[in-house]
Amino acid sequence: MDSSSPEPSLYTVKALFILDNDGNRLLSKYYDHEFYPSMKDQKNFEKKVFNKTHKADNEIAFLEGMTIVYKNSIDLFFYVVGSAQENELMLMSVLNCLFESLSQIFRKNVERRGLLDNMEGVFLIVDEIIDGGVILESDPQQVLQKVNYREVSEPAYGFVLFDYITGNIEGQTDKSQLL
């Protein structure tokens, strides 16, 4: 093994963030505290990433020694950032898991309004996929099962993202909570 190559690590993800069509931050989690430690540094990095990727038709970008995989949906841009040596397929599996989990919850296109209305659930999903930069899960079905997602059978009531949001611990939904 080459002595100049970095040691393998479980800490795969440096950052994950979601931006709107204008490049404004909606959600961000930075897992490496040495990687852009201040809020100002983070926002500058996000702006550079957005400027480089928002008109591109790719899925991978390289910027400032980082590997960035991304995807857009209607009015959102999803980004997962790893080191330059990181496997793009691993980063892409995180991105796809996040996107597919959100798609199943929203039961339609993932868009800004739905994301903002359900931010607690989005953070729960992110935390089930990544913990401290370590990838925990890449299967959307497993993620949704772990966060206890379920749909209400009557479409007039919409859907309930998570039992903890409705205050329902036992899994029984009181429909008066949904109105």
PDB file of C-alpha atoms in Angstrom:
ATOM      1  CA  MET A   1       0.000   0.000   0.000  1.00  0.00           C
ATOM      2  CA  ASP A   2       1.269   3.456  -0.883  1.00  0.00           C
ATOM      3  CA  SER A   3       2.340   5.373   2.227  1.00  0.00           C
ATOM      4  CA  SER A   4       1.016   8.656   0.790  1.00  0.00           C
ATOM      5  CA  SER A   5      -2.588   7.450   0.534  1.00  0.00           C
ATOM      6  CA  PRO A   6      -4.822   8.293   3.482  1.00  0.00           C
ATOM      7  CA  GLU A   7      -5.904   5.650   5.958  1.00  0.00           C
ATOM      8  CA  PRO A   8      -9.376   4.251   5.308  1.00  0.00           C
ATOM      9  CA  SER A   9     -11.989   5.776   7.550  1.00  0.00           C
ATOM     10  CA  LEU A  10     -15.636   5.335   8.417  1.00  0.00           C
ATOM     11  CA  TYR A  11     -15.997   9.129   8.394  1.00  0.00           C
ATOM     12  CA  THR A  12     -17.136   9.333   4.801  1.00  0.00           C
ATOM     13  CA  VAL A  13     -19.385  12.413   4.693  1.00  0.00           C
ATOM     14  CA  LYS A  14     -17.971  15.861   5.409  1.00  0.00           C
ATOM     15  CA  ALA A  15     -21.240  17.746   4.889  1.00  0.00           C
ATOM     16  CA  LEU A  16     -24.778  17.465   3.617  1.00  0.00           C
ATOM     17  CA  PHE A  17     -26.868  20.459   2.626  1.00  0.00           C
ATOM     18  CA  ILE A  18     -30.028  21.405   0.760  1.00  0.00           C
ATOM     19  CA  LEU A  19     -30.327  24.730  -1.051  1.00  0.00           C
ATOM     20  CA  ASP A  20     -33.235  26.377  -2.809  1.00  0.00           C
ATOM     21  CA  ASN A  21     -33.246  27.656  -6.426  1.00  0.00           C
ATOM     22  CA  ASP A  22     -31.547  30.880  -5.356  1.00  0.00           C
ATOM     23  CA  GLY A  23     -28.747  29.106  -3.490  1.00  0.00           C
ATOM     24  CA  ASN A  24     -30.159  29.864  -0.047  1.00  0.00           C
ATOM     25  CA  ARG A  25     -29.593  27.315   2.686  1.00  0.00           C
ATOM     26  CA  LEU A  26     -32.608  25.343   3.835  1.00  0.00           C
ATOM     27  CA  LEU A  27     -30.778  22.595   5.703  1.00  0.00           C
ATOM     28  CA  SER A  28     -27.125  21.893   6.370  1.00  0.00           C
ATOM     29  CA  LYS A  29     -25.108  19.547   8.527  1.00  0.00           C
ATOM     30  CA  TYR A  30     -21.328  19.698   8.676  1.00  0.00           C
ATOM     31  CA  TYR A  31     -19.742  16.641  10.238  1.00  0.00           C
ATOM     32  CA  ASP A  32     -16.056  17.624  10.115  1.00  0.00           C
ATOM     33  CA  HIS A  33     -15.487  20.592  12.432  1.00  0.00           C
ATOM     34  CA  GLU A  34     -12.200  21.446  10.718  1.00  0.00           C
ATOM     35  CA  PHE A  35     -14.004  21.661   7.378  1.00  0.00           C
ATOM     36  CA  TYR A  36     -15.360  25.214   7.264  1.00  0.00           C
ATOM     37  CA  PRO A  37     -15.746  25.736  11.020  1.00  0.00           C
ATOM     38  CA  SER A  38     -17.641  29.059  10.939  1.00  0.00           C
ATOM     39  CA  MET A  39     -21.118  29.764   9.589  1.00  0.00           C
ATOM     40  CA  LYS A  40     -19.647  32.380   7.237  1.00  0.00           C
ATOM     41  CA  ASP A  41     -17.158  29.861   5.787  1.00  0.00           C
ATOM     42  CA  GLN A  42     -19.923  27.296   5.341  1.00  0.00           C
ATOM     43  CA  LYS A  43     -22.218  29.712   3.525  1.00  0.00           C
ATOM     44  CA  ASN A  44     -19.377  30.874   1.260  1.00  0.00           C
ATOM     45  CA  PHE A  45     -18.600  27.258   0.384  1.00  0.00           C
ATOM     46  CA  GLU A  46     -22.278  26.528  -0.290  1.00  0.00           C
ATOM     47  CA  LYS A  47     -22.533  29.586  -2.550  1.00  0.00           C
ATOM     48  CA  LYS A  48     -19.457  28.448  -4.535  1.00  0.00           C
ATOM     49  CA  VAL A  49     -20.877  24.945  -4.866  1.00  0.00           C
ATOM     50  CA  PHE A  50     -24.252  26.287  -5.977  1.00  0.00           C
ATOM     51  CA  ASN A  51     -22.692  28.638  -8.538  1.00  0.00           C
ATOM     52  CA  LYS A  52     -20.691  25.758  -9.988  1.00  0.00           C
ATOM     53  CA  THR A  53     -23.527  23.231 -10.086  1.00  0.00           C
ATOM     54  CA  HIS A  54     -26.906  24.911 -10.497  1.00  0.00           C
ATOM     55  CA  LYS A  55     -26.708  25.099 -14.295  1.00  0.00           C
ATOM     56  CA  ALA A  56     -24.633  21.968 -14.815  1.00  0.00           C
ATOM     57  CA  ASP A  57     -26.148  18.720 -15.990  1.00  0.00           C
ATOM     58  CA  ASN A  58     -23.800  16.479 -13.999  1.00  0.00           C
ATOM     59  CA  GLU A  59     -24.043  14.569 -10.758  1.00  0.00           C
ATOM     60  CA  ILE A  60     -20.493  15.016  -9.471  1.00  0.00           C
ATOM     61  CA  ALA A  61     -18.355  18.104  -8.929  1.00  0.00           C
ATOM     62  CA  PHE A  62     -14.908  18.694  -7.494  1.00  0.00           C
ATOM     63  CA  LEU A  63     -14.284  21.932  -5.628  1.00  0.00           C
ATOM     64  CA  GLU A  64     -11.651  23.022  -3.104  1.00  0.00           C
ATOM     65  CA  GLY A  65     -10.343  19.483  -2.710  1.00  0.00           C
ATOM     66  CA  MET A  66     -13.793  18.040  -2.051  1.00  0.00           C
ATOM     67  CA  THR A  67     -15.922  15.543  -3.949  1.00  0.00           C
ATOM     68  CA  ILE A  68     -19.511  16.730  -4.212  1.00  0.00           C
ATOM     69  CA  VAL A  69     -22.433  14.693  -5.475  1.00  0.00           C
ATOM     70  CA  TYR A  70     -25.689  16.488  -6.119  1.00  0.00           C
ATOM     71  CA  LYS A  71     -29.203  16.229  -7.454  1.00  0.00           C
ATOM     72  CA  ASN A  72     -31.931  18.766  -8.083  1.00  0.00           C
ATOM     73  CA  SER A  73     -35.692  18.468  -7.815  1.00  0.00           C
ATOM     74  CA  ILE A  74     -38.073  21.224  -8.909  1.00  0.00           C
ATOM     75  CA  ASP A  75     -36.845  24.048  -6.659  1.00  0.00           C
ATOM     76  CA  LEU A  76     -34.285  22.242  -4.462  1.00  0.00           C
ATOM     77  CA  PHE A  77     -30.643  21.204  -4.770  1.00  0.00           C
ATOM     78  CA  PHE A  78     -29.348  18.329  -2.625  1.00  0.00           C
ATOM     79  CA  TYR A  79     -25.609  18.022  -1.931  1.00  0.00           C
ATOM     80  CA  VAL A  80     -23.420  15.445  -0.199  1.00  0.00           C
ATOM     81  CA  VAL A  81     -19.756  16.369   0.290  1.00  0.00           C
ATOM     82  CA  GLY A  82     -16.800  14.075   0.945  1.00  0.00           C
ATOM     83  CA  SER A  83     -13.036  14.315   0.728  1.00  0.00           C
ATOM     84  CA  ALA A  84     -11.273  14.218  -2.645  1.00  0.00           C
ATOM     85  CA  GLN A  85     -10.346  10.559  -2.059  1.00  0.00           C
ATOM     86  CA  GLU A  86     -13.867   9.499  -1.182  1.00  0.00           C
ATOM     87  CA  ASN A  87     -15.730   6.979  -3.283  1.00  0.00           C
ATOM     88  CA  GLU A  88     -18.361   8.815  -5.330  1.00  0.00           C
ATOM     89  CA  LEU A  89     -20.639   5.779  -5.279  1.00  0.00           C
ATOM     90  CA  MET A  90     -20.755   5.822  -1.474  1.00  0.00           C
ATOM     91  CA  LEU A  91     -21.638   9.510  -1.469  1.00  0.00           C
ATOM     92  CA  MET A  92     -24.224   8.949  -4.184  1.00  0.00           C
ATOM     93  CA  SER A  93     -25.846   6.155  -2.152  1.00  0.00           C
ATOM     94  CA  VAL A  94     -26.341   8.643   0.704  1.00  0.00           C
ATOM     95  CA  LEU A  95     -27.802  11.223  -1.662  1.00  0.00           C
ATOM     96  CA  ASN A  96     -30.153   8.714  -3.286  1.00  0.00           C
ATOM     97  CA  CYS A  97     -31.290   7.383   0.087  1.00  0.00           C
ATOM     98  CA  LEU A  98     -32.095  10.898   1.293  1.00  0.00           C
ATOM     99  CA  PHE A  99     -33.924  11.799  -1.891  1.00  0.00           C
ATOM    100  CA  GLU A 100     -35.904   8.538  -2.100  1.00  0.00           C
ATOM    101  CA  SER A 101     -36.876   8.732   1.570  1.00  0.00           C
ATOM    102  CA  LEU A 102     -38.205  12.249   1.086  1.00  0.00           C
ATOM    103  CA  SER A 103     -39.966  11.264  -2.140  1.00  0.00           C
ATOM    104  CA  GLN A 104     -41.806   8.464  -0.369  1.00  0.00           C
ATOM    105  CA  ILE A 105     -42.848  10.719   2.472  1.00  0.00           C
ATOM    106  CA  PHE A 106     -44.106  13.521   0.251  1.00  0.00           C
ATOM    107  CA  ARG A 107     -45.728  10.992  -2.122  1.00  0.00           C
ATOM    108  CA  LYS A 108     -44.991  13.345  -4.983  1.00  0.00           C
ATOM    109  CA  ASN A 109     -42.212  15.657  -6.062  1.00  0.00           C
ATOM    110  CA  VAL A 110     -39.840  16.835  -3.388  1.00  0.00           C
ATOM    111  CA  GLU A 111     -40.199  20.603  -3.259  1.00  0.00           C
ATOM    112  CA  ARG A 112     -39.316  23.547  -1.040  1.00  0.00           C
ATOM    113  CA  ARG A 113     -42.723  24.019   0.583  1.00  0.00           C
ATOM    114  CA  GLY A 114     -43.036  20.385   1.658  1.00  0.00           C
ATOM    115  CA  LEU A 115     -39.485  20.357   2.937  1.00  0.00           C
ATOM    116  CA  LEU A 116     -39.981  23.475   5.044  1.00  0.00           C
ATOM    117  CA  ASP A 117     -43.315  22.254   6.403  1.00  0.00           C
ATOM    118  CA  ASN A 118     -41.741  18.979   7.561  1.00  0.00           C
ATOM    119  CA  MET A 119     -38.264  20.062   8.616  1.00  0.00           C
ATOM    120  CA  GLU A 120     -38.286  18.009  11.844  1.00  0.00           C
ATOM    121  CA  GLY A 121     -38.877  14.851   9.839  1.00  0.00           C
ATOM    122  CA  VAL A 122     -36.206  15.773   7.315  1.00  0.00           C
ATOM    123  CA  PHE A 123     -33.649  16.153  10.129  1.00  0.00           C
ATOM    124  CA  LEU A 124     -34.720  12.778  11.521  1.00  0.00           C
ATOM    125  CA  ILE A 125     -34.155  11.167   8.138  1.00  0.00           C
ATOM    126  CA  VAL A 126     -30.736  12.798   7.758  1.00  0.00           C
ATOM    127  CA  ASP A 127     -29.780  11.606  11.248  1.00  0.00           C
ATOM    128  CA  GLU A 128     -30.830   8.043  10.412  1.00  0.00           C
ATOM    129  CA  ILE A 129     -28.712   8.053   7.265  1.00  0.00           C
ATOM    130  CA  ILE A 130     -25.578   9.750   8.670  1.00  0.00           C
ATOM    131  CA  ASP A 131     -24.243  10.017  12.205  1.00  0.00           C
ATOM    132  CA  GLY A 132     -21.175  12.170  12.738  1.00  0.00           C
ATOM    133  CA  GLY A 133     -20.069  11.648   9.141  1.00  0.00           C
ATOM    134  CA  VAL A 134     -20.475   7.860   9.279  1.00  0.00           C
ATOM    135  CA  ILE A 135     -23.001   6.333   6.875  1.00  0.00           C
ATOM    136  CA  LEU A 136     -25.470   4.296   8.905  1.00  0.00           C
ATOM    137  CA  GLU A 137     -28.088   3.404   6.317  1.00  0.00           C
ATOM    138  CA  SER A 138     -28.521   3.631   2.555  1.00  0.00           C
ATOM    139  CA  ASP A 139     -31.859   1.858   2.131  1.00  0.00           C
ATOM    140  CA  PRO A 140     -34.809   4.303   2.111  1.00  0.00           C
ATOM    141  CA  GLN A 141     -37.255   1.617   3.340  1.00  0.00           C
ATOM    142  CA  GLN A 142     -35.090   0.944   6.389  1.00  0.00           C
ATOM    143  CA  VAL A 143     -34.738   4.666   7.095  1.00  0.00           C
ATOM    144  CA  LEU A 144     -38.500   5.201   6.960  1.00  0.00           C
ATOM    145  CA  GLN A 145     -39.062   2.170   9.165  1.00  0.00           C
ATOM    146  CA  LYS A 146     -36.573   3.477  11.740  1.00  0.00           C
ATOM    147  CA  VAL A 147     -38.175   6.915  11.915  1.00  0.00           C
ATOM    148  CA  ASN A 148     -41.581   5.221  12.216  1.00  0.00           C
ATOM    149  CA  TYR A 149     -43.112   6.755   9.117  1.00  0.00           C
ATOM    150  CA  ARG A 150     -46.607   5.703   8.238  1.00  0.00           C
ATOM    151  CA  GLU A 151     -49.451   6.954   6.097  1.00  0.00           C
ATOM    152  CA  VAL A 152     -52.991   7.608   7.251  1.00  0.00           C
ATOM    153  CA  SER A 153     -55.359   5.475   5.175  1.00  0.00           C
ATOM    154  CA  GLU A 154     -57.905   8.262   4.567  1.00  0.00           C
ATOM    155  CA  PRO A 155     -56.547  10.736   2.011  1.00  0.00           C
ATOM    156  CA  ALA A 156     -58.746  13.564   3.325  1.00  0.00           C
ATOM    157  CA  TYR A 157     -56.498  13.746   6.370  1.00  0.00           C
ATOM    158  CA  GLY A 158     -53.295  13.871   4.355  1.00  0.00           C
ATOM    159  CA  PHE A 159     -50.384  12.054   5.873  1.00  0.00           C
ATOM    160  CA  VAL A 160     -48.568  11.972   9.157  1.00  0.00           C
ATOM    161  CA  LEU A 161     -44.792  12.035   8.861  1.00  0.00           C
ATOM    162  CA  PHE A 162     -43.797  10.734  12.241  1.00  0.00           C
ATOM    163  CA  ASP A 163     -45.643   9.673  15.343  1.00  0.00           C
ATOM    164  CA  TYR A 164     -43.562  11.912  17.570  1.00  0.00           C
ATOM    165  CA  ILE A 165     -44.748  15.007  15.684  1.00  0.00           C
ATOM    166  CA  THR A 166     -48.377  14.203  16.503  1.00  0.00           C
ATOM    167  CA  GLY A 167     -47.436  13.246  20.024  1.00  0.00           C
ATOM    168  CA  ASN A 168     -48.594   9.722  19.387  1.00  0.00           C
ATOM    169  CA  ILE A 169     -46.245   7.221  20.980  1.00  0.00           C
ATOM    170  CA  GLU A 170     -48.355   4.062  20.588  1.00  0.00           C
ATOM    171  CA  GLY A 171     -48.903   4.434  16.836  1.00  0.00           C
ATOM    172  CA  GLN A 172     -52.627   5.245  17.054  1.00  0.00           C
ATOM    173  CA  THR A 173     -53.511   8.541  15.373  1.00  0.00           C
ATOM    174  CA  ASP A 174     -56.135  10.736  16.932  1.00  0.00           C
ATOM    175  CA  LYS A 175     -57.678  12.380  13.852  1.00  0.00           C
ATOM    176  CA  SER A 176     -58.475  15.530  15.823  1.00  0.00           C
ATOM    177  CA  GLN A 177     -54.703  16.150  15.941  1.00  0.00           C
ATOM    178  CA  LEU A 178     -54.596  16.277  12.162  1.00  0.00           C
ATOM    179  CA  LEU A 179     -57.207  19.007  11.750  1.00  0.00           C
TER     180      LEU A 179
END
